[in-house]
JSON list of C-alpha atoms and ligand atoms in Angstrom, two decimals:
[
{"chain": "O", "resi": 1, "resn": "MET", "atom": "CA", "xyz": [-40.63, -56.13, 48.65]},
{"chain": "O", "resi": 2, "resn": "THR", "atom": "CA", "xyz": [-38.47, -55.96, 45.44]},
{"chain": "O", "resi": 3, "resn": "GLU", "atom": "CA", "xyz": [-38.29, -59.31, 42.86]},
{"chain": "O", "resi": 4, "resn": "PHE", "atom": "CA", "xyz": [-35.19, -60.86, 43.33]},
{"chain": "O", "resi": 5, "resn": "PRO", "atom": "CA", "xyz": [-33.09, -60.02, 40.22]},
{"chain": "O", "resi": 6, "resn": "CYS", "atom": "CA", "xyz": [-32.93, -63.53, 38.80]},
{"chain": "O", "resi": 7, "resn": "TYR", "atom": "CA", "xyz": [-31.41, -63.84, 35.33]},
{"chain": "O", "resi": 8, "resn": "ARG", "atom": "CA", "xyz": [-32.06, -67.47, 34.84]},
{"chain": "O", "resi": 9, "resn": "CYS", "atom": "CA", "xyz": [-28.83, -68.85, 34.28]},
{"chain": "O", "resi": 10, "resn": "GLY", "atom": "CA", "xyz": [-29.79, -72.11, 35.87]},
{"chain": "O", "resi": 11, "resn": "ALA", "atom": "CA", "xyz": [-26.90, -72.80, 38.04]},
{"chain": "O", "resi": 12, "resn": "CYS", "atom": "CA", "xyz": [-28.51, -72.83, 41.41]},
{"chain": "O", "resi": 13, "resn": "CYS", "atom": "CA", "xyz": [-31.06, -75.57, 39.81]},
{"chain": "O", "resi": 14, "resn": "ARG", "atom": "CA", "xyz": [-28.59, -77.78, 37.86]},
{"chain": "O", "resi": 15, "resn": "ASN", "atom": "CA", "xyz": [-26.04, -78.19, 40.96]},
{"chain": "O", "resi": 16, "resn": "VAL", "atom": "CA", "xyz": [-28.87, -78.96, 43.42]},
{"chain": "O", "resi": 17, "resn": "HIS", "atom": "CA", "xyz": [-26.28, -81.46, 44.57]},
{"chain": "O", "resi": 18, "resn": "LEU", "atom": "CA", "xyz": [-23.62, -79.11, 46.35]},
{"chain": "O", "resi": 19, "resn": "ALA", "atom": "CA", "xyz": [-26.10, -78.17, 48.98]},
{"chain": "O", "resi": 20, "resn": "ILE", "atom": "CA", "xyz": [-27.75, -80.00, 52.11]},
{"chain": "O", "resi": 21, "resn": "GLU", "atom": "CA", "xyz": [-30.88, -78.57, 52.08]},
{"chain": "O", "resi": 22, "resn": "THR", "atom": "CA", "xyz": [-31.30, -79.00, 48.05]},
{"chain": "O", "resi": 23, "resn": "ALA", "atom": "CA", "xyz": [-29.43, -82.66, 47.64]},
{"chain": "O", "resi": 24, "resn": "HIS", "atom": "CA", "xyz": [-32.89, -84.33, 47.59]},
{"chain": "O", "resi": 25, "resn": "LEU", "atom": "CA", "xyz": [-34.30, -83.06, 44.57]},
{"chain": "O", "resi": 26, "resn": "ASP", "atom": "CA", "xyz": [-30.62, -84.60, 42.23]},
{"chain": "O", "resi": 27, "resn": "ARG", "atom": "CA", "xyz": [-32.02, -86.34, 39.41]},
{"chain": "O", "resi": 28, "resn": "GLY", "atom": "CA", "xyz": [-28.75, -88.27, 39.51]},
{"chain": "O", "resi": 29, "resn": "ASP", "atom": "CA", "xyz": [-26.35, -85.88, 37.78]},
{"chain": "O", "resi": 30, "resn": "GLY", "atom": "CA", "xyz": [-26.06, -83.09, 40.10]},
{"chain": "O", "resi": 31, "resn": "CYS", "atom": "CA", "xyz": [-29.46, -81.28, 37.98]},
{"chain": "O", "resi": 32, "resn": "CYS", "atom": "CA", "xyz": [-32.86, -80.46, 39.87]},
{"chain": "O", "resi": 33, "resn": "ARG", "atom": "CA", "xyz": [-35.36, -83.18, 38.73]},
{"chain": "O", "resi": 34, "resn": "HIS", "atom": "CA", "xyz": [-37.71, -80.58, 38.33]},
{"chain": "O", "resi": 35, "resn": "TYR", "atom": "CA", "xyz": [-35.54, -78.06, 35.92]},
{"chain": "O", "resi": 36, "resn": "ASP", "atom": "CA", "xyz": [-36.22, -78.16, 32.28]},
{"chain": "O", "resi": 37, "resn": "GLU", "atom": "CA", "xyz": [-32.60, -77.59, 30.89]},
{"chain": "O", "resi": 38, "resn": "LYS", "atom": "CA", "xyz": [-34.05, -76.92, 27.30]},
{"chain": "O", "resi": 39, "resn": "GLN", "atom": "CA", "xyz": [-36.25, -74.20, 28.88]},
{"chain": "O", "resi": 40, "resn": "LYS", "atom": "CA", "xyz": [-34.70, -73.28, 31.58]},
{"chain": "O", "resi": 41, "resn": "LEU", "atom": "CA", "xyz": [-37.62, -73.29, 33.77]},
{"chain": "O", "resi": 42, "resn": "CYS", "atom": "CA", "xyz": [-38.88, -74.88, 37.00]},
{"chain": "O", "resi": 43, "resn": "LEU", "atom": "CA", "xyz": [-41.63, -77.13, 36.22]},
{"chain": "O", "resi": 44, "resn": "ILE", "atom": "CA", "xyz": [-43.36, -77.42, 39.50]},
{"chain": "O", "resi": 45, "resn": "TYR", "atom": "CA", "xyz": [-42.45, -73.10, 40.05]},
{"chain": "O", "resi": 46, "resn": "SER", "atom": "CA", "xyz": [-45.41, -72.88, 41.91]},
{"chain": "O", "resi": 47, "resn": "ASP", "atom": "CA", "xyz": [-45.29, -75.30, 44.28]},
{"chain": "O", "resi": 48, "resn": "ARG", "atom": "CA", "xyz": [-41.34, -75.65, 44.53]},
{"chain": "O", "resi": 49, "resn": "PRO", "atom": "CA", "xyz": [-40.27, -76.12, 48.13]},
{"chain": "O", "resi": 50, "resn": "ASP", "atom": "CA", "xyz": [-39.42, -73.07, 50.19]},
{"chain": "O", "resi": 51, "resn": "ILE", "atom": "CA", "xyz": [-35.83, -73.76, 49.91]},
{"chain": "O", "resi": 52, "resn": "CYS", "atom": "CA", "xyz": [-36.00, -72.24, 46.62]},
{"chain": "O", "resi": 53, "resn": "ARG", "atom": "CA", "xyz": [-38.29, -69.63, 47.66]},
{"chain": "O", "resi": 54, "resn": "ILE", "atom": "CA", "xyz": [-35.95, -66.41, 48.63]},
{"chain": "O", "resi": 55, "resn": "ASN", "atom": "CA", "xyz": [-38.63, -64.33, 49.75]},
{"chain": "O", "resi": 56, "resn": "VAL", "atom": "CA", "xyz": [-39.43, -67.30, 52.11]},
{"chain": "O", "resi": 57, "resn": "GLN", "atom": "CA", "xyz": [-36.16, -67.70, 53.05]},
{"chain": "O", "resi": 58, "resn": "TYR", "atom": "CA", "xyz": [-35.66, -64.28, 54.10]},
{"chain": "O", "resi": 59, "resn": "ALA", "atom": "CA", "xyz": [-38.44, -64.09, 56.33]},
{"chain": "O", "resi": 60, "resn": "GLU", "atom": "CA", "xyz": [-37.75, -67.06, 58.03]},
{"chain": "O", "resi": 61, "resn": "LYS", "atom": "CA", "xyz": [-34.14, -66.86, 58.62]},
{"chain": "O", "resi": 62, "resn": "TYR", "atom": "CA", "xyz": [-32.48, -62.98, 57.31]},
{"chain": "O", "resi": 63, "resn": "ILE", "atom": "CA", "xyz": [-35.54, -60.23, 58.09]},
{"chain": "O", "resi": 64, "resn": "ASN", "atom": "CA", "xyz": [-33.95, -59.96, 61.34]},
{"chain": "O", "resi": 65, "resn": "HIS", "atom": "CA", "xyz": [-30.27, -59.31, 60.27]},
{"chain": "O", "resi": 66, "resn": "MET", "atom": "CA", "xyz": [-30.03, -57.61, 56.72]},
{"chain": "O", "resi": 67, "resn": "SER", "atom": "CA", "xyz": [-32.66, -55.99, 54.45]},
{"chain": "O", "resi": 68, "resn": "TRP", "atom": "CA", "xyz": [-33.87, -57.22, 51.80]},
{"chain": "O", "resi": 69, "resn": "GLU", "atom": "CA", "xyz": [-32.26, -55.33, 49.40]},
{"chain": "O", "resi": 70, "resn": "SER", "atom": "CA", "xyz": [-28.68, -56.52, 51.72]},
{"chain": "O", "resi": 71, "resn": "PHE", "atom": "CA", "xyz": [-30.07, -59.88, 51.19]},
{"chain": "O", "resi": 72, "resn": "CYS", "atom": "CA", "xyz": [-30.36, -59.60, 47.58]},
{"chain": "O", "resi": 73, "resn": "ALA", "atom": "CA", "xyz": [-26.90, -57.76, 46.74]},
{"chain": "O", "resi": 74, "resn": "ILE", "atom": "CA", "xyz": [-25.42, -61.27, 48.66]},
{"chain": "O", "resi": 75, "resn": "ASN", "atom": "CA", "xyz": [-27.27, -63.51, 47.22]},
{"chain": "O", "resi": 76, "resn": "LEU", "atom": "CA", "xyz": [-27.19, -61.77, 43.34]},
{"chain": "O", "resi": 77, "resn": "GLU", "atom": "CA", "xyz": [-22.90, -62.16, 44.14]},
{"chain": "O", "resi": 78, "resn": "ALA", "atom": "CA", "xyz": [-23.35, -65.31, 45.06]},
{"chain": "O", "resi": 79, "resn": "CYS", "atom": "CA", "xyz": [-24.89, -66.16, 42.01]},
{"chain": "O", "resi": 80, "resn": "ARG", "atom": "CA", "xyz": [-22.33, -64.83, 39.64]},
{"chain": "O", "resi": 81, "resn": "GLN", "atom": "CA", "xyz": [-19.86, -66.63, 41.45]},
{"chain": "O", "resi": 82, "resn": "LEU", "atom": "CA", "xyz": [-21.45, -69.64, 41.08]},
{"chain": "O", "resi": 83, "resn": "GLU", "atom": "CA", "xyz": [-22.29, -69.04, 37.40]},
{"chain": "O", "resi": 84, "resn": "LYS", "atom": "CA", "xyz": [-18.35, -68.49, 37.26]},
{"chain": "O", "resi": 85, "resn": "LEU", "atom": "CA", "xyz": [-17.18, -72.00, 38.49]},
{"chain": "O", "resi": 86, "resn": "VAL", "atom": "CA", "xyz": [-19.66, -73.97, 37.23]},
{"chain": "O", "resi": 87, "resn": "ALA", "atom": "CA", "xyz": [-18.34, -72.37, 33.60]},
{"chain": "O", "resi": 88, "resn": "SER", "atom": "CA", "xyz": [-14.95, -73.01, 34.97]},
{"chain": "O", "resi": 89, "resn": "ARG", "atom": "CA", "xyz": [-15.76, -76.79, 35.69]},
{"chain": "O", "resi": 90, "resn": "ASN", "atom": "CA", "xyz": [-14.11, -76.75, 38.85]},
{"chain": "O", "resi": 91, "resn": "ILE", "atom": "CA", "xyz": [-17.23, -77.35, 40.77]},
{"chain": "O", "resi": 92, "resn": "ASP", "atom": "CA", "xyz": [-16.91, -80.70, 42.74]},
{"chain": "O", "resi": 93, "resn": "THR", "atom": "CA", "xyz": [-13.31, -79.89, 44.25]},
{"chain": "O", "resi": 94, "resn": "SER", "atom": "CA", "xyz": [-13.85, -76.44, 45.77]},
{"chain": "O", "resi": 95, "resn": "SER", "atom": "CA", "xyz": [-14.65, -76.05, 49.12]},
{"chain": "O", "resi": 96, "resn": "LYS", "atom": "CA", "xyz": [-15.62, -72.10, 48.19]},
{"chain": "O", "resi": 97, "resn": "MET", "atom": "CA", "xyz": [-18.14, -73.84, 45.81]},
{"chain": "O", "resi": 98, "resn": "SER", "atom": "CA", "xyz": [-19.71, -75.58, 47.95]},
{"chain": "O", "resi": 99, "resn": "ALA", "atom": "CA", "xyz": [-20.40, -72.45, 50.81]},
{"chain": "O", "resi": 100, "resn": "ILE", "atom": "CA", "xyz": [-21.55, -70.45, 47.64]},
{"chain": "O", "resi": 101, "resn": "ALA", "atom": "CA", "xyz": [-23.79, -73.59, 46.80]},
{"chain": "O", "resi": 102, "resn": "ILE", "atom": "CA", "xyz": [-25.11, -73.44, 50.14]},
{"chain": "O", "resi": 103, "resn": "GLU", "atom": "CA", "xyz": [-25.63, -69.83, 50.49]},
{"chain": "O", "resi": 104, "resn": "LEU", "atom": "CA", "xyz": [-27.21, -70.09, 46.18]},
{"chain": "O", "resi": 105, "resn": "SER", "atom": "CA", "xyz": [-29.94, -73.26, 47.79]},
{"chain": "O", "resi": 106, "resn": "LYS", "atom": "CA", "xyz": [-31.97, -69.94, 49.64]},
{"chain": "O", "resi": 107, "resn": "ILE", "atom": "CA", "xyz": [-32.13, -67.95, 46.66]},
{"chain": "O", "resi": 108, "resn": "ILE", "atom": "CA", "xyz": [-33.80, -69.62, 43.81]},
{"chain": "O", "resi": 109, "resn": "PRO", "atom": "CA", "xyz": [-36.28, -66.83, 42.68]},
{"chain": "O", "resi": 110, "resn": "SER", "atom": "CA", "xyz": [-39.57, -66.76, 44.12]},
{"chain": "N", "resi": 201, "resn": "SF4", "atom": "S1", "xyz": [-31.05, -67.54, 41.18]},
{"chain": "N", "resi": 201, "resn": "SF4", "atom": "FE1", "xyz": [-29.05, -66.66, 40.35]},
{"chain": "N", "resi": 201, "resn": "SF4", "atom": "S2", "xyz": [-28.19, -68.81, 40.10]},
{"chain": "N", "resi": 201, "resn": "SF4", "atom": "FE2", "xyz": [-30.39, -69.36, 40.22]},
{"chain": "N", "resi": 201, "resn": "SF4", "atom": "S3", "xyz": [-30.95, -69.21, 38.10]},
{"chain": "N", "resi": 201, "resn": "SF4", "atom": "FE3", "xyz": [-31.31, -66.79, 39.02]},
{"chain": "N", "resi": 201, "resn": "SF4", "atom": "S4", "xyz": [-29.49, -65.58, 38.67]},
{"chain": "N", "resi": 201, "resn": "SF4", "atom": "FE4", "xyz": [-28.98, -67.96, 38.18]},
{"chain": "N", "resi": 202, "resn": "SF4", "atom": "S1", "xyz": [-37.03, -73.46, 41.77]},
{"chain": "N", "resi": 202, "resn": "SF4", "atom": "FE1", "xyz": [-36.03, -75.64, 43.18]},
{"chain": "N", "resi": 202, "resn": "SF4", "atom": "S2", "xyz": [-38.03, -77.19, 42.73]},
{"chain": "N", "resi": 202, "resn": "SF4", "atom": "FE2", "xyz": [-37.79, -75.66, 41.08]},
{"chain": "N", "resi": 202, "resn": "SF4", "atom": "S3", "xyz": [-35.94, -76.42, 39.24]},
{"chain": "N", "resi": 202, "resn": "SF4", "atom": "FE3", "xyz": [-34.93, -75.48, 40.81]},
{"chain": "N", "resi": 202, "resn": "SF4", "atom": "S4", "xyz": [-33.73, -76.14, 42.16]},
{"chain": "N", "resi": 202, "resn": "SF4", "atom": "FE4", "xyz": [-36.09, -77.46, 41.37]}
]
């Protein structure tokens, strides 16, 4: 299995409040309590929850539905869309945004 091509924009870790699965990680402003914004790194990377592990999410929920390559391609597009929407500051009002964020909650890099 190839590595997910995360380009470390941090959009997923900075918006955990948008997905039910990751809302418990919110430090109060939408950003994960374990995210170091200066270094753009997860401070608990080796112990991060399964919802933050794309390979685990794929194995548990998607492996019988699509290839790893297709799964990565879909989620990479979600990354790009989330990054654009975060930049446009429409994040709190867009239902599409929430749908993308839910997908992103599954794909934080392994
Ligand atoms: S998984 Fe996607 S949204 Fe999250 S840091 Fe990587 S590229 Fe950005
Ligand atoms: S990978 Fe998960 S635990 Fe780590 S900073 Fe991102 S959202 Fe938080």
